[in-house]
């Protein structure tokens, strides 16, 4: 019996699926699909076309577009060949996209036709070589994707990835400044894909609907988790609750991946279509905890489904609250639902204070993680790498607490802690108090400059339909649940909150908006 453990590459997944699940669809979008067998053939031909263009293992390409089969094929070509794929957030402005492309410095750019004008704006300052358009275009200064791929149709894979290779550069949301390119390795992503598969408990008969963008680690990891056991990824270019309901029924969707805000929108739409979500077996949510009323509504609409809450960052997937811990009644269940679960198998989590020492259970501190699926550092940023990766631990920048049961509870982002009058106020606890008010559907709490207190708590709320928000009433409601000094000093009513591609509320944008409004007296 061999005693050594074989190291794997992410590319082993599409290679294995082409044999074991050759006839099972790998990606489905816009009324067509490719099987796992076809994906391997087309991705191999694409890698051969890149080799023909002069690329070798660990050269870089960039991928700039919405969810599509072509997007998945480019990812698979990188997984198989060891060519590094840098993904680009299509929601960024042209200067930001230009900075990412300058940082990644790709040899080839794959881009949707709708974003070619953005590339035109940034192109003058970039050394872009070959540009391949992922969908239809009449332009003659770029290469059409199918033409590029067909030039080497039927070709074998020109070279193969190795476990030590970099697989992807995924740029962070940029909530703390300019986006940083997270270096994700072949070995680590293979481990992470199988970790996701175990947590989701999916097989080759499962079909996930991905509406979050694949350029982000969340949707990418879920898709890889399905593919780890030959499952199918059904792709939407954006989230639309009506389209989701239609696809769940028409495509036999068994797995949904949503932010809690998306889940709420879907449940509202599903209320008028009883039974429309009955076939769903697993609901994966991330970006925020789920409230008991939303969970109950989800369980009513999807009686056969289990829920899984995932917590992590581009840098590392940390923990999960599995379906069993979503069940039960009373205070114990409420406490579990307020957590992000236990650390994943093979992960270690420590809560550390400002001096780096480990905090006892129940004491807030920074969440640090050690994991075999962790990122390797930031591309071209040794200072940020050294600040985040210390002695084998990833310092997440999140403030959390481990309770006596080993459940991890998030308190805040370190940068989101509001210091008012010398007291630390964690935005999450204020938000949890606010959403218990019947007139509040959604909220976000940020700190804004205040001459007297240094910072003041500002609540930005989305009201329930027909509700009138009374600031005094809201403050009293919060003060009855947490310390009075933590109650919002100002309340702003909005129709919707700005969100990042991850589904998380963009608090950086809110801080800038309301601090600027305060300065101008608007």
XYZ file of C-alpha atoms in Angstrom:
522
model
C 0.000 0.000 0.000
C 1.390 3.448 -0.859
C 1.946 5.639 2.164
C 2.509 8.997 0.508
C -0.409 11.286 -0.270
C -0.768 12.239 -3.927
C -0.916 15.975 -4.544
C -3.640 17.158 -6.867
C -4.236 20.084 -9.205
C -7.472 21.925 -9.750
C -7.220 20.693 -13.349
C -7.728 17.134 -12.107
C -11.435 17.957 -11.676
C -12.322 18.668 -15.352
C -9.933 15.900 -16.448
C -11.619 13.325 -14.201
C -15.129 14.544 -15.020
C -14.483 14.044 -18.744
C -14.141 10.320 -18.001
C -16.569 9.719 -15.130
C -19.333 12.172 -16.030
C -18.742 12.731 -19.748
C -22.440 13.078 -20.652
C -23.466 15.180 -17.639
C -23.791 18.918 -18.392
C -21.009 20.989 -16.854
C -22.320 24.475 -17.735
C -25.750 25.549 -18.953
C -26.609 29.109 -20.015
C -28.867 30.916 -22.475
C -30.626 27.761 -23.613
C -27.553 25.680 -24.392
C -24.998 23.637 -22.498
C -21.703 21.782 -22.651
C -21.137 18.390 -21.048
C -18.125 17.602 -18.894
C -16.688 15.668 -21.826
C -17.178 18.623 -24.160
C -15.786 21.043 -21.581
C -12.537 19.095 -21.404
C -12.211 19.026 -25.204
C -13.004 22.705 -25.703
C -10.814 23.822 -22.775
C -7.912 21.731 -24.120
C -8.344 23.310 -27.560
C -8.447 26.749 -25.960
C -5.224 26.042 -24.062
C -3.677 24.891 -27.347
C -4.760 28.154 -29.001
C -3.112 30.093 -26.177
C 0.055 28.030 -26.593
C -0.045 28.754 -30.330
C -0.186 32.462 -29.412
C 3.041 31.997 -27.455
C 1.797 31.417 -23.888
C 3.283 28.840 -21.521
C 2.512 27.540 -18.036
C 2.175 30.362 -15.483
C 1.758 33.056 -18.120
C -1.280 35.213 -17.400
C -4.571 35.875 -19.122
C -7.428 38.106 -17.922
C -11.132 37.306 -17.930
C -13.556 40.243 -17.990
C -17.224 39.400 -18.428
C -20.507 38.184 -17.020
C -21.404 34.566 -16.310
C -21.371 32.522 -19.517
C -20.304 29.139 -20.835
C -17.300 30.783 -22.496
C -16.295 32.225 -19.110
C -16.387 28.713 -17.637
C -14.370 27.317 -20.546
C -11.621 29.898 -20.066
C -11.477 29.026 -16.362
C -11.206 25.325 -17.240
C -8.431 25.999 -19.772
C -6.417 27.673 -17.028
C -7.155 24.885 -14.560
C -5.926 22.240 -16.996
C -2.907 24.015 -18.460
C -1.466 25.975 -15.553
C -2.016 29.303 -17.315
C -2.964 31.861 -14.657
C -6.432 33.410 -14.979
C -6.933 36.904 -13.543
C -10.619 37.752 -13.176
C -11.911 41.325 -13.471
C -14.908 42.857 -11.695
C -17.121 44.284 -14.459
C -18.816 46.661 -12.008
C -15.700 48.764 -11.525
C -15.019 52.049 -13.275
C -12.613 52.228 -16.218
C -9.688 53.648 -14.160
C -10.065 50.857 -11.575
C -10.204 48.209 -14.289
C -7.147 49.768 -15.861
C -5.239 49.470 -12.575
C -6.175 45.796 -12.221
C -5.113 44.991 -15.780
C -1.870 46.917 -15.312
C -1.209 44.937 -12.124
C -2.019 41.539 -13.655
C -0.319 42.410 -16.980
C -2.044 39.648 -19.008
C -0.771 38.371 -22.346
C -4.362 37.820 -23.560
C -7.598 39.504 -22.496
C -10.934 37.685 -22.836
C -13.778 40.204 -22.652
C -17.529 40.476 -23.261
C -18.534 42.713 -26.160
C -20.425 45.084 -23.859
C -17.184 45.919 -22.037
C -15.041 46.624 -25.095
C -15.730 50.392 -24.731
C -14.339 50.214 -21.186
C -11.218 48.529 -22.501
C -10.933 51.225 -25.172
C -10.798 53.852 -22.406
C -8.094 52.002 -20.492
C -6.177 50.651 -23.480
C -3.971 53.672 -24.096
C -2.185 53.170 -20.772
C -1.964 49.382 -21.002
C 0.302 47.003 -22.846
C -2.503 44.706 -23.981
C -1.629 42.138 -26.582
C -4.327 39.878 -27.962
C -7.973 40.715 -27.161
C -10.540 37.940 -27.589
C -14.246 38.834 -27.517
C -16.265 36.203 -25.645
C -19.513 36.840 -27.523
C -20.655 38.360 -30.813
C -19.007 41.512 -32.162
C -18.664 43.171 -35.549
C -15.362 44.790 -34.580
C -12.350 43.712 -36.579
C -9.690 44.868 -34.107
C -10.447 41.975 -31.747
C -10.566 38.202 -32.238
C -13.883 36.391 -31.912
C -13.839 33.658 -29.258
C -15.161 30.844 -31.447
C -12.672 31.744 -34.195
C -9.834 31.662 -31.670
C -10.952 28.317 -30.269
C -11.659 26.680 -33.638
C -8.116 27.417 -34.833
C -6.953 24.474 -32.705
C -10.167 22.404 -32.588
C -9.504 18.824 -31.496
C -6.000 19.606 -30.241
C -4.628 17.909 -27.151
C -3.733 19.813 -24.024
C -0.315 21.364 -24.787
C 0.965 21.268 -21.191
C -0.482 20.507 -17.783
C -0.786 22.339 -14.492
C 1.240 21.315 -11.457
C 0.142 21.405 -7.805
C 2.550 24.224 -6.996
C 1.255 26.425 -9.837
C -0.791 29.577 -9.331
C -4.313 29.020 -10.666
C -6.019 32.403 -10.330
C -5.583 36.020 -9.400
C -8.865 37.163 -7.903
C -9.045 40.804 -6.975
C -10.680 41.717 -3.684
C -13.725 43.962 -3.429
C -11.542 46.909 -2.479
C -13.506 47.878 0.656
C -10.262 48.929 2.334
C -8.706 50.676 -0.652
C -7.531 49.553 -4.064
C -8.354 45.948 -4.985
C -5.531 43.499 -4.289
C -4.875 40.401 -6.374
C -5.219 37.301 -4.209
C -2.916 34.508 -5.360
C -4.888 31.244 -5.329
C -2.995 28.048 -6.053
C -3.921 24.894 -7.946
C -3.363 22.721 -4.868
C -5.353 24.972 -2.569
C -8.323 25.406 -4.917
C -8.534 21.639 -5.460
C -8.750 21.195 -1.691
C -11.289 24.016 -1.429
C -13.488 22.536 -4.183
C -13.770 19.227 -2.365
C -14.345 21.022 0.926
C -17.291 22.864 -0.654
C -18.613 19.604 -2.077
C -18.552 17.917 1.329
C -20.285 20.876 2.985
C -22.981 21.080 0.277
C -23.331 17.263 0.021
C -23.838 17.354 -3.733
C -23.387 14.765 -6.475
C -23.556 14.447 -10.245
C -27.359 14.740 -10.196
C -27.249 18.187 -8.570
C -27.676 21.423 -10.490
C -26.737 24.767 -8.962
C -28.066 28.093 -10.204
C -25.306 30.710 -10.087
C -26.493 34.307 -10.318
C -23.564 35.869 -8.459
C -20.634 36.672 -10.774
C -18.024 33.982 -11.386
C -15.219 36.542 -11.169
C -15.760 36.410 -7.409
C -14.509 33.544 -5.247
C -17.970 32.864 -3.779
C -19.693 31.790 -6.999
C -16.477 30.261 -8.338
C -16.050 28.105 -5.212
C -19.669 26.931 -5.303
C -19.334 26.012 -8.979
C -16.081 24.157 -8.328
C -17.740 22.358 -5.424
C -20.513 21.092 -7.725
C -18.000 20.088 -10.395
C -15.900 18.211 -7.834
C -18.501 15.438 -8.042
C -19.668 15.965 -11.617
C -22.554 18.347 -10.933
C -23.920 21.063 -13.206
C -23.621 24.863 -12.997
C -26.546 26.745 -14.537
C -25.500 30.343 -15.163
C -27.440 33.602 -15.096
C -25.782 36.860 -16.060
C -27.436 38.671 -13.143
C -29.927 38.099 -10.335
C -33.599 38.468 -11.175
C -36.099 36.713 -8.880
C -38.635 36.035 -11.645
C -35.960 34.504 -13.885
C -34.647 32.455 -10.945
C -38.083 30.954 -10.276
C -38.531 30.122 -13.962
C -35.119 28.442 -14.097
C -35.580 26.499 -10.856
C -38.654 24.862 -12.379
C -37.443 24.565 -15.965
C -33.903 23.361 -15.237
C -34.578 21.140 -12.182
C -32.369 23.263 -9.945
C -31.460 21.553 -6.651
C -28.966 24.072 -5.207
C -29.290 27.843 -4.811
C -26.476 30.212 -3.844
C -27.728 33.590 -2.653
C -26.949 36.481 -0.372
C -29.668 36.869 2.314
C -30.992 40.001 0.584
C -31.409 38.008 -2.638
C -33.101 35.187 -0.748
C -35.625 37.634 0.708
C -36.405 39.027 -2.758
C -36.824 35.497 -4.108
C -39.161 34.487 -1.277
C -41.327 37.563 -1.875
C -41.672 36.616 -5.540
C -42.252 32.935 -4.720
C -45.139 33.820 -2.391
C -47.309 34.329 -5.466
C -46.175 31.047 -7.037
C -46.757 28.265 -4.464
C -44.565 25.217 -4.961
C -42.181 26.993 -7.334
C -39.161 26.233 -5.115
C -40.210 22.777 -3.929
C -37.449 20.969 -5.852
C -34.578 22.813 -4.138
C -32.530 20.585 -1.808
C -29.808 22.974 -0.644
C -29.726 26.730 -0.062
C -26.239 28.165 0.339
C -26.147 31.699 1.663
C -23.240 33.942 2.498
C -22.261 37.591 3.013
C -24.489 38.008 6.109
C -26.291 36.004 8.818
C -29.906 34.989 8.265
C -32.722 36.005 10.595
C -35.129 33.446 12.044
C -38.187 34.845 10.154
C -36.362 34.669 6.804
C -35.168 31.138 7.574
C -38.696 30.068 8.476
C -40.031 31.557 5.237
C -37.326 29.700 3.289
C -38.154 26.394 4.994
C -41.853 26.878 4.229
C -41.187 27.635 0.550
C -38.568 24.860 0.262
C -39.682 22.130 2.700
C -37.162 19.616 1.416
C -34.168 21.959 1.522
C -31.377 22.325 4.023
C -29.508 25.597 4.557
C -25.751 26.152 4.653
C -24.198 29.431 5.776
C -20.655 29.995 4.500
C -18.181 32.479 5.925
C -14.931 33.438 4.314
C -13.071 35.873 2.121
C -11.214 35.692 -1.160
C -8.179 34.898 0.970
C -9.643 31.906 2.840
C -12.910 30.020 3.300
C -13.213 29.734 7.051
C -16.360 28.153 8.467
C -19.898 27.004 7.841
C -23.176 26.465 9.650
C -24.595 23.194 8.251
C -28.231 22.259 7.784
C -28.517 20.350 11.069
C -27.617 23.439 13.093
C -30.316 25.478 11.334
C -32.961 23.232 12.889
C -34.464 23.182 16.358
C -36.314 25.727 18.425
C -35.804 28.436 21.005
C -32.806 30.390 22.224
C -30.245 27.731 21.293
C -31.311 27.870 17.665
C -31.302 31.687 17.669
C -27.739 31.638 19.017
C -26.608 29.199 16.336
C -28.261 31.238 13.579
C -26.375 34.323 14.738
C -23.104 32.454 14.160
C -21.190 31.448 11.033
C -20.755 27.913 12.297
C -17.727 25.819 13.148
C -14.376 26.036 11.335
C -14.198 23.736 8.323
C -12.350 20.415 8.680
C -8.567 20.942 8.481
C -9.031 24.638 9.347
C -7.904 26.223 12.601
C -9.383 29.481 13.902
C -7.919 31.675 16.634
C -9.317 34.901 18.045
C -6.456 37.245 18.918
C -6.198 40.591 20.659
C -4.257 43.671 19.577
C -1.127 42.230 21.230
C -1.435 38.985 19.255
C -2.355 36.805 22.222
C -5.280 34.405 21.982
C -8.563 35.613 23.468
C -10.601 33.412 25.816
C -14.054 32.196 24.660
C -16.573 35.020 24.591
C -13.972 37.781 24.191
C -13.927 39.695 20.871
C -10.747 39.813 18.829
C -9.481 39.484 15.288
C -10.386 36.264 13.478
C -7.234 34.506 12.256
C -7.298 31.330 10.179
C -4.868 28.604 9.140
C -6.076 26.422 6.265
C -4.738 24.121 3.528
C -7.031 26.031 1.131
C -5.628 29.464 2.011
C -4.369 32.027 -0.490
C -0.611 32.449 -0.965
C -0.360 36.225 -0.781
C -1.135 39.352 -2.799
C 0.193 39.803 -6.322
C 2.891 42.501 -6.480
C 2.204 43.568 -2.873
C 4.683 42.125 -0.405
C 3.767 44.658 2.297
C 0.081 43.690 2.268
C 1.056 40.017 2.182
C 3.285 40.410 5.236
C 0.531 42.270 7.096
C -2.081 39.600 6.360
C -0.096 36.345 6.427
C 1.818 36.048 9.688
C 3.395 32.833 10.958
C 1.062 30.722 8.840
C -2.089 32.543 9.952
C -4.341 34.670 7.760
C -5.419 37.814 9.617
C -8.907 38.417 8.250
C -9.588 41.914 9.569
C -12.882 40.622 10.991
C -13.713 40.930 14.676
C -15.267 37.772 16.078
C -15.965 35.651 19.126
C -15.712 31.896 19.653
C -18.379 30.699 22.064
C -18.208 27.741 24.458
C -19.523 25.397 21.732
C -16.800 26.458 19.308
C -19.220 28.407 17.105
C -17.762 31.502 15.481
C -19.770 34.715 15.805
C -18.807 37.754 13.725
C -18.942 41.072 15.526
C -17.653 43.471 12.868
C -14.905 44.311 10.444
C -11.999 45.912 12.299
C -12.309 48.937 10.041
C -16.085 49.103 10.660
C -15.819 49.346 14.444
C -17.240 52.750 15.406
C -15.341 54.557 18.164
C -17.728 57.056 19.707
C -16.777 58.899 22.879
C -13.988 56.389 23.453
C -16.351 53.399 23.318
C -16.156 50.643 20.702
C -19.503 50.119 18.977
C -19.863 47.114 16.686
C -22.123 47.874 13.738
C -23.476 44.330 13.548
C -25.047 44.444 17.011
C -26.786 47.732 16.156
C -28.004 46.265 12.856
C -29.332 43.169 14.630
C -31.336 45.410 16.967
C -32.638 47.557 14.105
C -33.951 44.682 11.962
C -36.179 43.492 14.812
C -38.241 46.669 14.277
C -41.320 45.818 12.171
C -40.826 48.885 9.974
C -37.274 47.960 8.921
C -36.644 45.493 6.091
C -32.896 46.018 5.737
C -30.287 48.271 7.296
C -26.610 49.138 7.512
C -24.807 50.994 10.273
C -21.706 53.117 9.689
C -19.684 55.643 11.623
C -19.551 59.226 10.386
C -17.319 62.051 11.668
C -18.661 63.909 14.711
C -16.990 66.931 16.339
C -18.074 66.005 19.848
C -17.853 62.201 19.852
C -15.209 61.565 17.190
C -17.613 59.292 15.354
C -21.389 58.996 15.499
C -23.582 56.010 14.676
C -25.522 56.525 11.442
C -28.217 54.000 10.484
C -29.213 53.661 6.840
C -32.525 51.813 6.638
C -34.791 50.392 3.958
C -38.364 50.627 5.297
C -41.039 47.967 5.005
C -43.708 48.673 2.411
C -46.036 51.365 3.716
C -44.003 51.930 6.886
C -43.163 55.421 8.139
C -39.852 55.571 9.980
C -39.921 57.620 13.179
C -36.359 58.354 14.312
C -37.231 58.692 18.008
C -39.187 55.447 17.957
C -36.312 53.672 16.210
C -33.775 54.942 18.755
C -35.971 53.791 21.644
C -36.441 50.411 19.995
C -32.666 49.934 19.726
C -31.999 51.296 23.235
C -34.345 48.685 24.686
C -32.104 45.958 23.259
C -28.548 47.274 23.544
C -26.823 50.090 25.437
C -28.327 53.501 24.743
C -24.992 55.003 23.649
C -24.957 52.499 20.767
C -28.282 53.710 19.338
C -28.105 55.635 16.037
C -27.662 59.385 16.367
C -28.907 59.816 12.806
C -31.162 57.744 10.565
C -31.278 57.914 6.767
C -34.119 56.255 4.856
C -33.269 54.843 1.404
C -35.021 52.662 -1.169
C -32.109 50.230 -1.386
C -28.602 49.735 -0.042
C -25.536 49.663 -2.300
C -24.045 46.189 -2.547
C -20.759 44.715 -3.702
C -20.595 41.806 -6.180
C -20.319 39.511 -3.145
C -23.778 40.542 -1.985
C -22.327 42.395 0.989
C -23.456 45.935 1.692
C -20.914 48.474 0.421
C -20.269 50.313 3.681
C -17.341 52.190 2.206
C -19.731 53.855 -0.250
C -22.205 54.645 2.536
C -19.523 56.217 4.738
C -18.294 58.372 1.887
C -21.808 59.399 0.871
C -23.057 60.438 4.286
C -19.784 61.955 5.469
C -19.825 64.125 2.319
C -23.472 65.016 2.911
C -22.568 66.073 6.453
C -19.674 68.248 5.254
C -21.851 70.068 2.727
C -24.806 70.307 5.082
C -27.009 68.495 2.572
